[in-house]
Coordinates of C-alpha atoms and ligand atoms in Angstrom, one line a residue:
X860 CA 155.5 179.7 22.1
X861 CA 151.9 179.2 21.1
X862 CA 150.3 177.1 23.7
X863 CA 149.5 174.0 22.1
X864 CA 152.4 173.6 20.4
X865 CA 153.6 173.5 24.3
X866 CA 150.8 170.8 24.8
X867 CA 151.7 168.6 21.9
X868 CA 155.2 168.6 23.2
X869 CA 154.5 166.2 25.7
X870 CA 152.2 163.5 23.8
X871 CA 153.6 160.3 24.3
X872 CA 154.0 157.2 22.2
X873 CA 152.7 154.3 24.6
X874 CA 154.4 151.6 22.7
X875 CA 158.2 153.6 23.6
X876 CA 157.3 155.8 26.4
X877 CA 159.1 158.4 24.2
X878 CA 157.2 162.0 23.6
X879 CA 156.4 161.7 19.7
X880 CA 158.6 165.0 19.5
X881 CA 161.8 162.9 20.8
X882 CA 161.0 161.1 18.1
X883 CA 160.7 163.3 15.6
X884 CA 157.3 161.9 14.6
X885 CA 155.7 165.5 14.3
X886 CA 155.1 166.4 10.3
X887 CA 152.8 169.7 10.9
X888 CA 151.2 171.3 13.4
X889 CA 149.4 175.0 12.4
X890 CA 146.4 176.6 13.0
X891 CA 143.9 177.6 10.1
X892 CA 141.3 180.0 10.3
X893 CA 141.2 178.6 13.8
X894 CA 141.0 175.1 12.9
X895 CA 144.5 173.4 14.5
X896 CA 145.4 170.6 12.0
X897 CA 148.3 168.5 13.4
X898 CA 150.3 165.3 11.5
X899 CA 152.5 162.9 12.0
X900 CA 154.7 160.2 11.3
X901 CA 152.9 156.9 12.4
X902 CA 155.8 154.2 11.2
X903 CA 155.7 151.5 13.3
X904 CA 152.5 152.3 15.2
X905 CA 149.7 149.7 14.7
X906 CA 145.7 150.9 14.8
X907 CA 145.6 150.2 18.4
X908 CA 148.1 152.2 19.5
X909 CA 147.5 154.9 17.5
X910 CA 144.2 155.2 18.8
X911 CA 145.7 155.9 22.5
X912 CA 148.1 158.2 20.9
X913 CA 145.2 159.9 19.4
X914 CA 143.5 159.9 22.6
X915 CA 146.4 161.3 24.5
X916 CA 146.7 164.2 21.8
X917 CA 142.6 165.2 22.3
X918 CA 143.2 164.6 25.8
X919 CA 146.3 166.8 26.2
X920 CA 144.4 169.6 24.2
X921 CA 140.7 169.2 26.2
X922 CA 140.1 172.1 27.9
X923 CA 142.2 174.5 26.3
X924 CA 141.4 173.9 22.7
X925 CA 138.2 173.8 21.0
X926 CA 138.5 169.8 20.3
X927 CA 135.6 170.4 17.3
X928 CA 138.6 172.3 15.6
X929 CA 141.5 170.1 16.0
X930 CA 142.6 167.5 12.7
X931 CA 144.4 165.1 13.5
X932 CA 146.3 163.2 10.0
X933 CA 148.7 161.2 10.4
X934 CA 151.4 160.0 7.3
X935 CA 153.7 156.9 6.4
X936 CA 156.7 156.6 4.7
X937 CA 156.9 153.0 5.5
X938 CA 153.6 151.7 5.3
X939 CA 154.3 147.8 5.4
X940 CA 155.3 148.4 9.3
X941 CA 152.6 149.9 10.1
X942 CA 151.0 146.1 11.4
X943 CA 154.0 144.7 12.1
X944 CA 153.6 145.9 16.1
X945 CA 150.4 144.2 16.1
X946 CA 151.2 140.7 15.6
X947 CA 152.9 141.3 19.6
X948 CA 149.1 142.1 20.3
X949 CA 146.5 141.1 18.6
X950 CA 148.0 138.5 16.3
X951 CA 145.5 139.4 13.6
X952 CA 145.5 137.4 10.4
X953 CA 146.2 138.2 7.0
X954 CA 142.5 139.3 5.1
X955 CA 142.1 137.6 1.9
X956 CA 139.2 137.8 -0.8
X957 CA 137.2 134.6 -2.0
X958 CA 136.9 135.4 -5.3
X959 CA 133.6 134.0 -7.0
X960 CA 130.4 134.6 -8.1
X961 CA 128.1 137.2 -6.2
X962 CA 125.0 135.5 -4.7
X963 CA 122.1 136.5 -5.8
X964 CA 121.1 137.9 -2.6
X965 CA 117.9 139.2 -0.4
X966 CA 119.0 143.3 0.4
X967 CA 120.7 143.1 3.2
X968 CA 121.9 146.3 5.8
X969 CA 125.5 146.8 6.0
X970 CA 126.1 146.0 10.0
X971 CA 127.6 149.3 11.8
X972 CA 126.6 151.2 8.5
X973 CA 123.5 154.0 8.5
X974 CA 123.6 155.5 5.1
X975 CA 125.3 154.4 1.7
X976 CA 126.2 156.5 -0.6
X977 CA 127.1 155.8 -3.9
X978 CA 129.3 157.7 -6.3
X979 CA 129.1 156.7 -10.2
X980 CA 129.8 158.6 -13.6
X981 CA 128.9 157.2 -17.2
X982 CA 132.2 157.2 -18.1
X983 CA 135.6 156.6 -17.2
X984 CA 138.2 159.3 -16.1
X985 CA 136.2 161.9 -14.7
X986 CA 137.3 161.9 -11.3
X987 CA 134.8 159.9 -9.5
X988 CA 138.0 158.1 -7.2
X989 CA 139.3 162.0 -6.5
X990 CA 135.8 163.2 -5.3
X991 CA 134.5 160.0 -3.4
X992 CA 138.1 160.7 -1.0
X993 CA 137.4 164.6 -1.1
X994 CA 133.8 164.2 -0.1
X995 CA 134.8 161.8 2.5
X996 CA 137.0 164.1 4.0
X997 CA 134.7 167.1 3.6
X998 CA 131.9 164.6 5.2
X999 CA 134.1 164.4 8.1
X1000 CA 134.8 167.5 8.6
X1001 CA 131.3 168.0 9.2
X1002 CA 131.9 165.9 12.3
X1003 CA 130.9 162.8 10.4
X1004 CA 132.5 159.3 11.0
X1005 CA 133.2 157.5 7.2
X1006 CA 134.0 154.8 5.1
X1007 CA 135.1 154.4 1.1
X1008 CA 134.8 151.2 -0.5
X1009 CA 136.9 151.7 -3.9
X1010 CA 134.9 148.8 -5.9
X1011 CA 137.1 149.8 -8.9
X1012 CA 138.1 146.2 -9.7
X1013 CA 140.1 147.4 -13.0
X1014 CA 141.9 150.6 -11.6
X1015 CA 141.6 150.8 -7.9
X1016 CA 142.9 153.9 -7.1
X1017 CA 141.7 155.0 -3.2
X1018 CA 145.2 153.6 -1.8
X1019 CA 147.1 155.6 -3.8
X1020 CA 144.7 158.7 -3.2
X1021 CA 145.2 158.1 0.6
X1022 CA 148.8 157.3 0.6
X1023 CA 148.3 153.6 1.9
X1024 CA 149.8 151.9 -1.7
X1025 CA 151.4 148.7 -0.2
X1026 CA 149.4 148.6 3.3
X1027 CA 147.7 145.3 3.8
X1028 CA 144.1 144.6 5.7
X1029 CA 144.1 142.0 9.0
X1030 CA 140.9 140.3 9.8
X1031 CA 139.6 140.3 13.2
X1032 CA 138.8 137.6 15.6
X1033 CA 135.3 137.2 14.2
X1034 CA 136.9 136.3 10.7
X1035 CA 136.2 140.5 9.9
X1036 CA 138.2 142.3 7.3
X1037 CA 139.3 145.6 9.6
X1038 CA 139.2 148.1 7.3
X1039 CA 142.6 150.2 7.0
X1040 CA 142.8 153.8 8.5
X1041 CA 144.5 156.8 6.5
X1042 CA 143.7 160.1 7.2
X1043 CA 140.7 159.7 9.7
X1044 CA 139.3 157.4 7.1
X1045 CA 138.0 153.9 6.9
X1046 CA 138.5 152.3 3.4
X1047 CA 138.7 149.1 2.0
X1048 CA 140.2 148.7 -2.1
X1049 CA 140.7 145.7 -4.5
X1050 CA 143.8 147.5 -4.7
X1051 CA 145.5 146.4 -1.0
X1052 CA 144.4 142.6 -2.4
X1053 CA 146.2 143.1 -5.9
X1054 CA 150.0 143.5 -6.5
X1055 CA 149.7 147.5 -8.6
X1056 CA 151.7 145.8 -11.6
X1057 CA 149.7 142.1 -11.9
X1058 CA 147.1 142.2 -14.6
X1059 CA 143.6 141.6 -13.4
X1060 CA 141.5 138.8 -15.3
X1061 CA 138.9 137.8 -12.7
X1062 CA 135.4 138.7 -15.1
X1063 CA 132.3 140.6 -14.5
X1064 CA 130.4 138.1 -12.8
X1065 CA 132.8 137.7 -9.9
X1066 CA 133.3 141.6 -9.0
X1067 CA 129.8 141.6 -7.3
X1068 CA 131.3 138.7 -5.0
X1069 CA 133.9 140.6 -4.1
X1070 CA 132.0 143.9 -3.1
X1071 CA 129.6 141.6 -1.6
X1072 CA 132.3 141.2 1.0
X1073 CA 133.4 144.5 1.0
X1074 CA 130.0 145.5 2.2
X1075 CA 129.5 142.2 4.5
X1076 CA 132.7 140.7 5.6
X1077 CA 134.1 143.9 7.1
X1078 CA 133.8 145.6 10.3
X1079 CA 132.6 148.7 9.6
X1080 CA 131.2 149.7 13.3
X1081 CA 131.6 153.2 14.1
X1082 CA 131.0 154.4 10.5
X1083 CA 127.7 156.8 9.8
X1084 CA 128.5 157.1 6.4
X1085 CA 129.6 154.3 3.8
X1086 CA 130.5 155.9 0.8
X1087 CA 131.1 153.6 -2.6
X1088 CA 133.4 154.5 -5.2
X1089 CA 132.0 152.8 -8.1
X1090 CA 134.3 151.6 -11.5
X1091 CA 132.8 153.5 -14.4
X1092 CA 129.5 153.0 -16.4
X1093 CA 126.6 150.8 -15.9
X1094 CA 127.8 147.1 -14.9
X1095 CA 127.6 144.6 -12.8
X1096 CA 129.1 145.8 -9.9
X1097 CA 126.2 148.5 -10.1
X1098 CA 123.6 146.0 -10.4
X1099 CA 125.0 143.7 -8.0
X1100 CA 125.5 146.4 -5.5
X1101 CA 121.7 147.0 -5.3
X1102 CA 120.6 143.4 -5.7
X1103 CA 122.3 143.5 -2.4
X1104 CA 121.8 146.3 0.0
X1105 CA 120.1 149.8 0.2
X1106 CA 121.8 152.3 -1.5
X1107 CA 120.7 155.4 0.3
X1108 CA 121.9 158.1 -2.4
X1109 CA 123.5 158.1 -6.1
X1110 CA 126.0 161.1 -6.9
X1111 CA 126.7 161.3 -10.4
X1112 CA 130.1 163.1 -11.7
X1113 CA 130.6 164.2 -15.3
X1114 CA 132.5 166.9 -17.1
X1115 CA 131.4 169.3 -19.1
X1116 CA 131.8 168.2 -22.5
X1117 CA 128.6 166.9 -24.7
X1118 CA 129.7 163.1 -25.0
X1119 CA 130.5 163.1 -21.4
X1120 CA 127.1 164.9 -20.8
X1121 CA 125.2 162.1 -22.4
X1122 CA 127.3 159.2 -20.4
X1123 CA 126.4 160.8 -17.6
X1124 CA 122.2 160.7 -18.2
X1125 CA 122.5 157.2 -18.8
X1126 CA 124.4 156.6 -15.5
X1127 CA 122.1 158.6 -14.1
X1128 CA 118.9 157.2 -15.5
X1129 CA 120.6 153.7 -14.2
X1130 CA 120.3 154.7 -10.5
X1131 CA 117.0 155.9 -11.3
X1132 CA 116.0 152.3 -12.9
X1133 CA 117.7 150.7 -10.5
X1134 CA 115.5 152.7 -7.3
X1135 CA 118.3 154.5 -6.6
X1136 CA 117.8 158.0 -5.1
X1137 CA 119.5 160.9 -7.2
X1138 CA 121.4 163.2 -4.7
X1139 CA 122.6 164.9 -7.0
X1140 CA 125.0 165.9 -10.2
X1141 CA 128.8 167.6 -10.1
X1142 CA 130.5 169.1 -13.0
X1143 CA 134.4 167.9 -12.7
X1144 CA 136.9 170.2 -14.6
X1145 CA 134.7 172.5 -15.3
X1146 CA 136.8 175.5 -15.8
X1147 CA 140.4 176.1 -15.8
X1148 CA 142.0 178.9 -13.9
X1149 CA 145.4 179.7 -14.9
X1150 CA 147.9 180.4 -12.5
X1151 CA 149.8 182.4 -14.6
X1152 CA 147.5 184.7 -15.6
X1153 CA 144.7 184.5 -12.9
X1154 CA 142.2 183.9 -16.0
X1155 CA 139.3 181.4 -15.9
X1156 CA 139.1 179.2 -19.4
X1157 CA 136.0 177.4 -20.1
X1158 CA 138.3 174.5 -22.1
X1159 CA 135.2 172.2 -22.5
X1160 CA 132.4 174.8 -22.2
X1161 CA 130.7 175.1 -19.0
X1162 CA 127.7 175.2 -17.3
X1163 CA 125.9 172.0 -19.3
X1164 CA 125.7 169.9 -16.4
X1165 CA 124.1 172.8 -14.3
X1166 CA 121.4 172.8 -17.5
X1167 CA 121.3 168.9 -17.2
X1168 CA 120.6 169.3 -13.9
X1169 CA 117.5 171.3 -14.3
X1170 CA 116.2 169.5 -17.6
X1171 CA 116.3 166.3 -15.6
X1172 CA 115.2 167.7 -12.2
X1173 CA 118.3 166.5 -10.1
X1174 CA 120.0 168.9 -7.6
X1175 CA 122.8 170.5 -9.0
X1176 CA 125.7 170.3 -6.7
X1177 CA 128.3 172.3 -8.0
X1178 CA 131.1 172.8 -10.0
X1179 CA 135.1 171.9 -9.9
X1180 CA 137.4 173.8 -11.7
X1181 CA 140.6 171.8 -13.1
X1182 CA 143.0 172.3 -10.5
X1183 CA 146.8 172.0 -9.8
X1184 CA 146.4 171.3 -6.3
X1185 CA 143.8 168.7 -6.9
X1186 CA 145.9 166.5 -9.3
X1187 CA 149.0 167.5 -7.1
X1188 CA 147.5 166.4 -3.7
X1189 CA 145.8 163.2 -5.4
X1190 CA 149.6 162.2 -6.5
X1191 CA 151.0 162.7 -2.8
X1192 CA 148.8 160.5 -1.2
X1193 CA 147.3 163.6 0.9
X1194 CA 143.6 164.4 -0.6
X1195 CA 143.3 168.1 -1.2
X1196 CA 140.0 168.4 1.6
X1197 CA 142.5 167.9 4.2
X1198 CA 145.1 170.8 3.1
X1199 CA 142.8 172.9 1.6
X1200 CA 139.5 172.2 3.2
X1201 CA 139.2 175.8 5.0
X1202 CA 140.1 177.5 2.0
X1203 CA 138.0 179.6 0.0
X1204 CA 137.8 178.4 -3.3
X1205 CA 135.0 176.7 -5.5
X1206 CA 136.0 173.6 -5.5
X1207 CA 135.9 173.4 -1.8
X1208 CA 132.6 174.8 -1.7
X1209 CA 131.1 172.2 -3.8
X1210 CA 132.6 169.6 -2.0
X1211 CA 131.1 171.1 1.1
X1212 CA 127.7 171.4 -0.8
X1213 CA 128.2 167.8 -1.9
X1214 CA 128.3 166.7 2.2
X1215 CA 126.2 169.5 3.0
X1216 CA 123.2 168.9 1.0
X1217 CA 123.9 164.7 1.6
X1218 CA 123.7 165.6 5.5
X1219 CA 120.5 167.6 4.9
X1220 CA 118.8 164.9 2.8
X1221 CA 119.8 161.6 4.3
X1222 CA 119.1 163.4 8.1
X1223 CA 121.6 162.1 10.1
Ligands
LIG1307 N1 139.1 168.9 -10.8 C1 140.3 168.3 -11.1 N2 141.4 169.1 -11.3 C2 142.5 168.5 -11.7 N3 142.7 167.2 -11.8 C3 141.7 166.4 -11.5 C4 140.4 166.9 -11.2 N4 139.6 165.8 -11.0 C5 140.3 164.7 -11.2 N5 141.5 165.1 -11.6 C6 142.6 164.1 -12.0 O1 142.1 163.4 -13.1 C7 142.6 162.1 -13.1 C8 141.3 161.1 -13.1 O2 140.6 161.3 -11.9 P1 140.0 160.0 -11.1 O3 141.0 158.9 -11.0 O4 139.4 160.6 -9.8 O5 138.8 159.7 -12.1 P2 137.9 158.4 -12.1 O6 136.6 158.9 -12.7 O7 137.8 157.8 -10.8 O8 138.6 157.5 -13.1 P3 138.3 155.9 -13.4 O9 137.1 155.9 -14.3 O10 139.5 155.4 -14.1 O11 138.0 155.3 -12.1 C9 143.4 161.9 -11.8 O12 144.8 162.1 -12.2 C10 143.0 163.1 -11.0 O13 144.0 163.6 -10.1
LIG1308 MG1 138.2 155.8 -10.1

């Protein structure tokens, strides 16, 4: 038996004194071009004690693994219960938005926070939500810590991206939002305030109140990178966002097709209006490659953004073919950084590019 399949034998779950193999709590444990990523099932275990569990597990492993290759994920099929152990210790409170106008506020830094990042496209439906998560993973995997604020008031989609639809956020003792935890992330989403089927009226005006306290009224300590997954276009929760804080770096999305092409200069001459710096542009379905035939298919053209890119003088960060696996892993809950992140593939590599070149020019 390999040995650290040996090792994660004996990890215990403090809250039963049970090994979490008794309890049949381990989803996947295999080693990846030497990277060890390990799940499992954390029903019923609150943040607290899944920290010590995740202590124990590095612990266990110290010394006989490379720690800087070990992923630990962890999945729920019952997500409500997740804070139901905590009550026992912490007795947290149920988070709930004010909902009302944004102030019209002095820039303020975002306490625990050192860079912001913001992701925006011109247009809707060009997978902005699917590349903030993939990013975030990929900027983690760097050995970053992160965040994701999905200030998508109309469609939030993080939760369902990070397999935590129906998890609710506690506040703190300070009156703090804690932000929830899935897959090593930090995130906070309209969407874990909203029932998924209840239409949302609140207007314009009000959204900036609400990411106001997205930025403000959560504890966010711990996290280098804040990363903001903006609702399409050029609105208000743009404009409130940097009325309020300092937005370190802007990443535009956009496909490859003309229309799209000219949505996206006009989100990206926004950031630039607004003193926003650009970090850069990604082409999103750029190509298709077709798994029956092994073929790449330009479907929208390709290559547009790249000349964008260069026309505007904005780093071009890469491109992202349409993929299966993408749309698949966005579906499951389990973003496609964390199964497929030491794979060899294009859209991995502009991911890593993405946090690569973010790394490089925000220097932390
Ligand atoms: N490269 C890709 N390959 C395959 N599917 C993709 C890719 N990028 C995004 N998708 C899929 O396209 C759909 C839209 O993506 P996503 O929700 O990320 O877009 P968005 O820009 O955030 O949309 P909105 O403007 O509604 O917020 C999702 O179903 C997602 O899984
Ligand atoms: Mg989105």
């Amino acid at each position: 038996m390999i040995q650290w399949k040996e090792i994660l034998a004996h990890v215990i779950n403090p809250s039963t004194g049970k090994t979490l193999l008794e309890e049949n709590r381990w989803t996947k444990a295999e080693e990846i071009e030497g990277v060890l990523h390990i799940q499992y099932r954390r029903d019923g275990i609150n943040p607290l004690q899944k920290r010590d569990i995740e202590k124990s597990i590095l612990n266990a492993l110290d010394g006989k693994y490379n720690l800087e290759n070990v992923r630990v994920y962890t999945i729920s099929d019952r997500s409500a219960d997740v804070y139901s152990n905590l009550k026992k210790v912490a007795e947290p409170e149920a988070a709930n938005l004010k909902v009302g106008h944004a102030p019209v506020g002095n820039k303020r830094a975002v306490p625990g926070i050192k860079k912001i990042i913001a992701v925006g496209s011109g247009k809707g439906g060009v997978g902005k939500s699917t590349f903030s998560v993939n990013l975030a993973i990929s900027l983690m995997q760097q050995g970053k810590k992160v965040g994701l604020i999905d200030a998508d008031i109309y469609g939030p989609s993080v939760p369902k991206l990070l397999g935590a639809v129906g998890q609710k956020p506690y506040s703190n003792d300070e009156k703090k939002i804690i932000p929830l935890q899935a897959h090593g992330l930090s995130f906070m989403s309209f969407g874990l305030f909203i029932d998924e089927q209840s239409p949302v009226i609140w207007r314009g005006p009000m959204l900036g109140g609400v990411l106001n306290q997205f930025l403000f009224d959560v504890d966010w300590s711990g996290v280098d990178y804040l990363i903001i997954d903006l609702p399409p276009g050029t609105g208000d929760v743009q404009l409130s966002m940097v009325q309020n804080t300092h937005v370190d770096a802007a990443i535009v999305i956009c496909t490859p097709q003309d229309l799209a092409l000219l949505d996206a200069v006009k989100g990206l001459e926004m950031f630039r209006k607004l003193g926003v710096p650009v970090a850069g542009m990604v082409e999103n379905m750029s190509t298709f490659i077709c798994d029956g035939c092994g073929k790449e298919h330009e479907l929208f053209g390709h290559g547009g953004v790249k000349k964008t890119c260069e026309k505007l003088d904005v780093p071009y960060l890469g491109s992202i073919p349409l993929e299966m696996d993408l749309r698949v892993s966005s579906d499951s809950g389990t973003p496609f950084m964390t199964t497929f992140g030491s794979v060899n593939r294009p859209s991995v590599k502009a991911y890593e590019k993405s946090a690569h070149n973010l790394i490089e020019t925000l220097g932390l």
